[in-house]
Tab-separated table of C-alpha atoms in Angstrom:
chain	number	residue	atom	x	y	z
B	303	MET	CA	129.176	17.615	-43.766
B	304	VAL	CA	131.861	18.818	-45.758
B	305	THR	CA	131.574	16.309	-48.892
B	306	THR	CA	128.013	17.663	-49.014
B	307	GLN	CA	128.178	20.943	-48.762
B	308	SER	CA	131.059	20.304	-51.392
B	309	SER	CA	128.611	18.697	-53.523
B	310	SER	CA	125.881	20.582	-53.515
B	311	ARG	CA	127.796	23.552	-54.832
B	312	ASN	CA	129.466	21.786	-57.642
B	313	ALA	CA	125.512	21.425	-58.263
B	314	ARG	CA	124.447	24.755	-57.807
B	315	ARG	CA	127.391	25.328	-60.616
B	316	ARG	CA	126.712	23.231	-63.164
B	317	PRO	CA	123.792	25.176	-64.391
B	318	ARG	CA	125.355	28.288	-64.099
B	319	LYS	CA	128.749	26.582	-66.462
B	320	TRP	CA	125.668	25.701	-69.002
B	321	THR	CA	123.765	29.455	-68.928
B	322	ALA	CA	127.172	30.532	-68.687
B	323	PHE	CA	127.809	28.744	-72.199
B	324	LEU	CA	124.624	29.346	-74.213
B	325	ARG	CA	125.750	33.527	-73.102
B	326	ARG	CA	128.686	33.129	-74.661
B	327	ARG	CA	127.597	31.477	-77.364
B	328	SER	CA	123.797	32.830	-77.855
B	329	MET	CA	124.342	34.102	-81.612
B	330	LEU	CA	125.027	30.298	-83.003
B	331	ALA	CA	122.656	29.294	-81.101
B	332	ARG	CA	120.076	31.424	-82.115
B	333	LEU	CA	121.395	31.332	-85.773
B	334	LEU	CA	120.969	27.191	-85.146
B	335	ALA	CA	117.525	27.749	-84.377
B	336	THR	CA	116.248	29.857	-86.438
B	337	ILE	CA	118.295	27.291	-89.499
B	338	LEU	CA	116.578	23.897	-87.861
B	339	LEU	CA	112.867	25.726	-87.932
B	340	ALA	CA	113.725	27.119	-91.451
B	341	VAL	CA	114.232	23.797	-93.091
B	342	CYS	CA	112.993	21.378	-91.047
B	343	VAL	CA	109.092	22.672	-91.840
B	344	PRO	CA	109.098	22.220	-95.090
B	345	LEU	CA	111.327	19.223	-95.401
B	346	VAL	CA	108.708	17.089	-93.206
B	347	PHE	CA	105.595	18.742	-95.119
B	348	SER	CA	107.605	17.756	-98.533
B	349	SER	CA	108.390	14.273	-97.164
B	350	SER	CA	104.982	13.545	-95.878
B	351	GLN	CA	103.299	14.754	-99.544
B	352	PHE	CA	106.149	12.428	-101.174
B	353	ILE	CA	105.894	9.389	-99.039
B	354	ARG	CA	102.358	9.777	-99.920
B	355	ARG	CA	102.159	10.356	-103.967
B	356	GLU	CA	104.736	7.763	-104.297
B	357	SER	CA	102.761	5.344	-102.464
B	358	GLY	CA	99.725	6.003	-104.004
B	359	THR	CA	101.490	5.471	-107.129
B	360	ILE	CA	103.113	1.704	-106.094
B	361	GLN	CA	99.310	1.445	-105.301
B	362	GLN	CA	97.641	2.766	-108.794
B	363	TYR	CA	100.667	0.086	-110.901
B	364	GLU	CA	99.173	-2.633	-108.561
B	365	GLN	CA	95.446	-2.121	-109.000
B	366	GLU	CA	96.179	-1.589	-112.785
B	367	GLN	CA	98.151	-5.025	-112.874
B	368	LEU	CA	95.656	-6.941	-110.763
B	369	SER	CA	93.110	-5.913	-113.285
B	370	SER	CA	95.117	-6.900	-116.277
B	371	VAL	CA	95.524	-10.113	-115.387
B	372	ALA	CA	92.365	-10.658	-114.135
B	373	GLN	CA	90.786	-9.365	-117.496
B	374	SER	CA	93.365	-11.797	-118.975
B	375	ILE	CA	92.251	-14.735	-116.772
B	376	ALA	CA	88.712	-13.910	-117.841
B	377	LEU	CA	89.183	-13.873	-121.778
B	378	GLN	CA	91.104	-17.510	-121.170
B	379	LEU	CA	88.189	-18.566	-119.713
B	380	GLU	CA	86.108	-17.659	-122.988
B	381	ARG	CA	88.920	-19.441	-124.250
B	382	PHE	CA	88.535	-22.959	-122.194
B	383	MET	CA	84.745	-22.933	-123.059
B	384	GLU	CA	84.943	-21.990	-126.735
B	385	SER	CA	87.473	-25.086	-126.718
B	386	MET	CA	84.139	-26.943	-124.111
B	387	GLN	CA	81.649	-26.303	-127.030
B	388	SER	CA	84.166	-27.363	-129.652
B	389	ILE	CA	84.686	-31.005	-128.820
B	390	SER	CA	80.382	-31.310	-127.578
B	391	THR	CA	80.157	-30.439	-131.310
B	392	LYS	CA	82.705	-33.185	-132.287
B	393	ILE	CA	81.153	-35.471	-129.844
B	394	MET	CA	77.304	-34.894	-130.874
B	395	LEU	CA	78.358	-35.387	-134.850
B	396	ASN	CA	80.224	-38.484	-134.340
B	397	SER	CA	78.051	-40.922	-135.246
B	398	SER	CA	79.992	-43.888	-133.347
B	399	LEU	CA	79.161	-42.339	-130.550
B	400	TYR	CA	74.792	-42.165	-131.020
B	401	GLU	CA	73.161	-44.019	-128.385
B	402	ASN	CA	71.571	-46.588	-130.455
B	403	VAL	CA	75.573	-47.612	-131.777
B	404	ILE	CA	77.637	-47.432	-128.667
B	405	ALA	CA	75.091	-49.323	-126.314
B	406	SER	CA	74.347	-52.085	-129.248
B	407	ASN	CA	77.666	-54.377	-127.814
B	408	VAL	CA	80.710	-54.095	-125.395
B	409	ARG	CA	82.840	-53.905	-128.881
B	410	THR	CA	81.145	-50.435	-130.036
B	411	GLU	CA	81.350	-49.416	-126.457
B	412	LEU	CA	85.028	-49.669	-125.877
B	413	GLU	CA	85.212	-48.364	-129.539
B	414	GLY	CA	83.352	-45.364	-127.746
B	415	LEU	CA	85.425	-44.671	-125.132
B	416	GLU	CA	88.339	-44.731	-127.403
B	417	LEU	CA	87.442	-42.043	-129.371
B	418	ILE	CA	86.521	-39.687	-125.914
B	419	GLU	CA	89.586	-40.249	-124.309
B	420	THR	CA	91.080	-39.288	-127.837
B	421	TYR	CA	90.093	-35.665	-127.318
B	422	GLN	CA	91.896	-34.959	-123.601
B	423	ALA	CA	94.982	-33.442	-125.599
B	424	ALA	CA	92.153	-30.255	-126.053
B	425	LEU	CA	91.606	-30.010	-122.711
B	426	PRO	CA	94.952	-29.676	-120.525
B	427	PHE	CA	92.287	-27.595	-118.408
B	428	VAL	CA	90.065	-30.651	-117.810
B	429	ALA	CA	90.217	-33.756	-115.051
B	430	ASP	CA	87.397	-35.566	-116.024
B	431	TYR	CA	84.982	-35.497	-118.926
B	432	ALA	CA	82.183	-38.221	-120.136
B	433	LEU	CA	79.430	-38.353	-122.193
B	434	TYR	CA	75.852	-38.856	-120.274
B	435	TYR	CA	72.671	-40.426	-121.952
B	436	GLU	CA	70.174	-39.580	-119.884
B	437	ASN	CA	68.532	-42.934	-121.001
B	438	LEU	CA	71.198	-45.648	-120.928
B	439	GLN	CA	72.042	-44.019	-117.301
B	440	SER	CA	75.449	-44.866	-118.532
B	441	LEU	CA	78.277	-41.734	-118.441
B	442	TYR	CA	81.684	-42.621	-121.003
B	443	SER	CA	84.435	-40.697	-119.741
B	444	ASN	CA	87.741	-40.148	-120.341
B	445	SER	CA	88.512	-43.121	-117.463
B	446	GLY	CA	85.922	-45.205	-117.951
B	447	LYS	CA	82.161	-46.378	-118.258
B	448	TYR	CA	80.266	-45.225	-115.027
B	449	ARG	CA	76.921	-45.464	-113.495
B	450	PRO	CA	75.626	-41.964	-112.374
B	451	SER	CA	76.242	-42.325	-109.283
B	452	VAL	CA	79.929	-43.626	-109.002
B	453	PHE	CA	80.293	-40.530	-111.304
B	454	ALA	CA	78.379	-38.674	-108.487
B	455	GLU	CA	80.151	-39.442	-105.631
B	456	GLN	CA	83.643	-40.645	-107.337
B	457	ILE	CA	84.914	-38.110	-109.956
B	458	LEU	CA	82.137	-34.811	-108.561
B	459	HIS	CA	82.366	-35.752	-104.966
B	460	LEU	CA	78.280	-34.879	-104.504
B	461	PRO	CA	75.825	-37.352	-102.827
B	462	ALA	CA	74.487	-39.209	-105.238
B	463	GLU	CA	71.236	-37.917	-104.444
B	464	GLN	CA	71.817	-35.309	-105.662
B	465	TRP	CA	72.890	-36.087	-109.256
B	466	PRO	CA	68.767	-36.728	-111.099
B	467	ALA	CA	68.367	-32.732	-110.012
B	468	LEU	CA	71.335	-31.440	-111.618
B	469	PHE	CA	70.347	-31.466	-115.656
B	470	GLU	CA	66.659	-29.747	-114.476
B	471	GLY	CA	66.233	-26.881	-117.178
B	472	VAL	CA	69.870	-27.246	-118.604
B	473	ASN	CA	69.234	-26.825	-122.464
B	474	THR	CA	72.182	-24.206	-123.037
B	475	PRO	CA	76.448	-24.312	-122.242
B	476	GLN	CA	76.599	-23.531	-118.943
B	477	PHE	CA	78.508	-23.870	-115.450
B	478	LEU	CA	76.777	-26.054	-112.829
B	479	PRO	CA	77.480	-25.418	-108.430
B	480	CYS	CA	79.985	-28.289	-107.997
B	481	THR	CA	81.898	-29.397	-104.791
B	482	ALA	CA	84.260	-26.415	-103.416
B	483	GLY	CA	87.875	-26.639	-105.518
B	484	SER	CA	85.849	-27.741	-108.617
B	485	ALA	CA	83.697	-26.554	-111.191
B	486	LEU	CA	81.128	-28.408	-113.791
B	487	TYR	CA	80.697	-27.548	-116.981
B	488	VAL	CA	77.814	-28.855	-119.190
B	489	VAL	CA	76.692	-28.617	-122.793
B	490	PRO	CA	73.378	-30.136	-124.347
B	491	LEU	CA	73.660	-31.876	-126.874
B	492	ARG	CA	71.143	-31.910	-130.162
B	493	SER	CA	70.615	-35.438	-131.402
B	494	ASN	CA	69.737	-37.147	-134.854
B	495	ASN	CA	68.072	-39.332	-133.720
B	496	LEU	CA	64.299	-38.404	-132.924
B	497	ASP	CA	63.888	-41.646	-130.747
B	498	ALA	CA	67.063	-40.971	-128.681
B	499	SER	CA	67.193	-39.346	-124.903
B	500	ALA	CA	68.769	-36.173	-123.692
B	501	ARG	CA	72.974	-36.218	-124.689
B	502	PHE	CA	74.788	-33.885	-122.348
B	503	CYS	CA	78.563	-33.332	-122.295
B	504	LEU	CA	80.154	-32.835	-119.309
B	505	PHE	CA	84.113	-31.661	-118.647
B	506	HIS	CA	85.159	-31.804	-114.578
B	507	ILE	CA	87.589	-28.756	-113.484
B	508	THR	CA	90.250	-29.052	-110.391
B	509	GLU	CA	91.595	-26.173	-108.918
B	510	LYS	CA	94.936	-28.136	-109.874
B	511	THR	CA	93.877	-28.290	-113.427
B	512	LEU	CA	92.815	-25.073	-113.750
B	513	THR	CA	95.443	-23.514	-112.166
B	514	LYS	CA	98.079	-25.446	-114.308
B	515	ALA	CA	96.247	-24.497	-117.426
B	516	LEU	CA	96.747	-21.059	-115.739
B	517	ALA	CA	100.589	-20.900	-114.619
B	518	ASN	CA	101.542	-18.597	-117.222
B	519	LEU	CA	99.136	-15.582	-116.445
B	520	LEU	CA	99.031	-16.843	-111.925
B	521	ALA	CA	102.221	-17.186	-111.349
B	522	ASP	CA	103.110	-16.828	-107.960
B	523	ARG	CA	101.226	-14.269	-106.866
B	524	TYR	CA	97.509	-14.013	-108.416
B	525	PHE	CA	94.954	-16.558	-107.533
B	526	LEU	CA	91.366	-17.456	-108.697
B	527	PHE	CA	89.141	-17.117	-105.638
B	528	SER	CA	85.827	-17.846	-106.799
B	529	MET	CA	83.415	-17.255	-110.117
B	530	GLU	CA	79.584	-16.572	-110.222
B	531	GLU	CA	76.907	-16.214	-112.400
B	532	SER	CA	75.198	-13.597	-112.565
B	533	LEU	CA	70.651	-14.284	-111.765
B	534	GLU	CA	68.429	-13.472	-114.203
B	535	GLU	CA	65.992	-13.082	-110.821
B	536	GLY	CA	68.754	-10.588	-109.487
B	537	GLY	CA	71.692	-12.035	-106.790
B	538	SER	CA	74.188	-14.876	-108.336
B	539	LEU	CA	75.047	-18.334	-108.159
B	540	VAL	CA	78.648	-19.475	-106.458
B	541	ILE	CA	79.229	-21.700	-109.360
B	542	TYR	CA	83.069	-22.106	-108.626
B	543	GLN	CA	85.008	-21.933	-105.409
B	544	SER	CA	88.917	-22.256	-103.922
B	545	SER	CA	89.383	-24.846	-101.668
B	546	ALA	CA	91.109	-22.326	-99.378
B	547	GLY	CA	87.451	-20.857	-99.029
B	548	ALA	CA	86.613	-17.212	-99.241
B	549	PRO	CA	88.534	-14.728	-98.037
B	550	GLU	CA	88.167	-12.023	-95.342
B	551	SER	CA	87.973	-8.136	-95.049
B	552	ALA	CA	91.722	-7.344	-93.491
B	553	SER	CA	92.404	-4.340	-91.061
B	554	THR	CA	94.053	-1.951	-94.375
B	555	PRO	CA	90.870	-0.818	-96.540
B	556	GLY	CA	91.228	-2.913	-100.348
B	557	SER	CA	92.510	-5.773	-98.111
B	558	TYR	CA	91.498	-9.376	-97.566
B	559	LEU	CA	93.003	-12.250	-95.840
B	560	LEU	CA	93.371	-15.363	-96.458
B	561	ASN	CA	95.191	-18.333	-95.020
B	562	GLY	CA	96.966	-15.185	-93.136
B	563	GLN	CA	98.163	-14.113	-96.252
B	564	GLU	CA	97.077	-10.145	-97.427
B	565	TYR	CA	95.457	-10.240	-100.873
B	566	MET	CA	94.000	-7.050	-103.139
B	567	LEU	CA	91.322	-8.068	-105.148
B	568	THR	CA	89.038	-7.251	-107.944
B	569	SER	CA	87.156	-8.839	-110.044
B	570	ALA	CA	86.350	-9.248	-113.741
B	571	SER	CA	83.135	-10.474	-116.322
B	572	CYS	CA	83.341	-12.911	-119.151
B	573	LYS	CA	80.825	-14.346	-121.381
B	574	GLY	CA	77.924	-16.207	-120.159
B	575	GLY	CA	77.476	-13.998	-117.684
B	576	TYR	CA	79.999	-14.700	-115.074
B	577	THR	CA	82.564	-12.626	-112.885
B	578	LEU	CA	85.579	-13.626	-111.405
B	579	ALA	CA	87.152	-12.657	-108.203
B	580	VAL	CA	90.792	-12.605	-108.839
B	581	GLY	CA	93.640	-11.660	-105.632
B	582	MET	CA	96.790	-10.886	-105.775
B	583	ASN	CA	99.458	-11.586	-103.107
B	584	LYS	CA	100.758	-8.354	-101.894
B	585	SER	CA	104.194	-7.670	-101.649
B	586	GLY	CA	106.398	-7.078	-98.853
B	587	LEU	CA	107.646	-3.751	-99.864
B	588	TYR	CA	103.871	-2.933	-100.662
B	589	GLN	CA	102.689	-3.743	-97.127
B	590	ASN	CA	105.584	-1.520	-95.988
B	591	LEU	CA	104.737	1.364	-97.914
B	592	GLU	CA	100.432	0.859	-96.781
B	593	ARG	CA	101.846	1.071	-93.544
B	594	LEU	CA	104.534	3.650	-93.936
B	595	ASN	CA	101.653	5.710	-95.309
B	596	ALA	CA	99.417	4.457	-92.245
B	597	HIS	CA	101.833	6.439	-90.070
B	598	VAL	CA	102.594	9.573	-92.271
B	599	GLY	CA	100.116	11.524	-90.262
B	600	GLN	CA	101.346	10.631	-87.674
B	601	PHE	CA	104.857	11.672	-88.479
B	602	SER	CA	103.256	15.011	-89.463
B	603	ALA	CA	101.726	15.258	-86.249
B	604	VAL	CA	105.520	15.399	-84.259
B	605	ALA	CA	107.181	16.367	-86.782
B	606	LEU	CA	105.183	19.785	-86.099
B	607	LEU	CA	105.187	19.251	-82.737
B	608	LEU	CA	108.972	19.657	-83.098
B	609	CYS	CA	108.658	23.221	-85.193
B	610	LEU	CA	106.276	24.480	-83.172
B	611	PHE	CA	108.941	23.687	-80.508
B	612	LEU	CA	112.307	25.259	-82.253
B	613	ALA	CA	109.978	28.334	-83.150
B	614	GLY	CA	109.688	28.608	-79.754
B	615	ILE	CA	113.191	28.224	-78.893
B	616	ALA	CA	113.882	31.102	-81.906
B	617	VAL	CA	111.932	33.521	-80.484
B	618	ALA	CA	113.668	33.313	-77.109
B	619	LEU	CA	116.566	32.989	-78.097
B	620	ASN	CA	116.261	36.272	-80.003
B	621	TYR	CA	113.441	38.308	-78.303
B	622	ARG	CA	116.335	40.561	-76.943
B	623	PRO	CA	118.118	41.412	-79.845
B	624	ILE	CA	115.031	42.107	-81.781
B	625	VAL	CA	113.755	44.649	-79.007
B	626	SER	CA	117.170	45.839	-78.507
B	627	ILE	CA	117.061	46.995	-82.086
B	628	PHE	CA	113.985	48.438	-82.189
B	629	ASN	CA	114.746	50.231	-79.281
B	630	ALA	CA	117.725	51.194	-81.534
B	631	VAL	CA	115.082	52.689	-83.713
B	632	ARG	CA	112.650	54.307	-81.418
B	633	GLY	CA	115.970	55.820	-80.228
């Protein structure tokens, strides 16, 4: 019983001790609360503005860098197309590759294959290329002679029945839709022999050869997602799609997800009405700044509540001194 009463008396004395402590140091407490209020308000809002400004600056820099890389890739693809057209012109003008010459006997076929293979050095971005004779129904490529159905299935990985309709309406150099992770560029050739049928140069570009050829631009952060052709009747036709698939929209505005990795996307145009979709792998710093920027509003709200709390304390502590000053002035 005595112990219980002693404990209750000690409990009542603790608030009195704190009250006495604050009363003895009331001036210090008022000064501290006022200084905290005066310092915290501008510090909170200046910090919020600084975070937003720096995040915006980094985002703008990253976006400009991505746009610059995308434009460089578009220019490089234009050079690739010019190289393929140049090789096609050489093939077209070479009399050894005329239809009536190359198909005359086995020796001329072998010589034609050797000649076609010599162009490989000028096409490092091409995995397979071939000269297709429509009348002969044969393809002479850098890897040998093929029947159309075999070339379609083994090289292009397309159904054999799709081959006959593949070149319908193709009268200018252009990309044709192919399987995911590859692109097919076709250049129709005009023949000097009026009796000869149509000839086409085919260039099969894979994701591996394209990435290797663009290694100095793509580095480790950039990625070519797709390439589309704008159609005259409206809309677009996908002529290249990375084997990884199409990215999906992420929770962060302007961000896309692919295989769990977050990317920024931009587009660039090149000759022929083609549009590239190029992505950039977001760095850890960039993602952290995005998250921090997203929480700046919450941080500001909490800081504002803290400032209001400090203002209340400052007013409460300074109330009596202020009233006494007013009373002294009035008296």
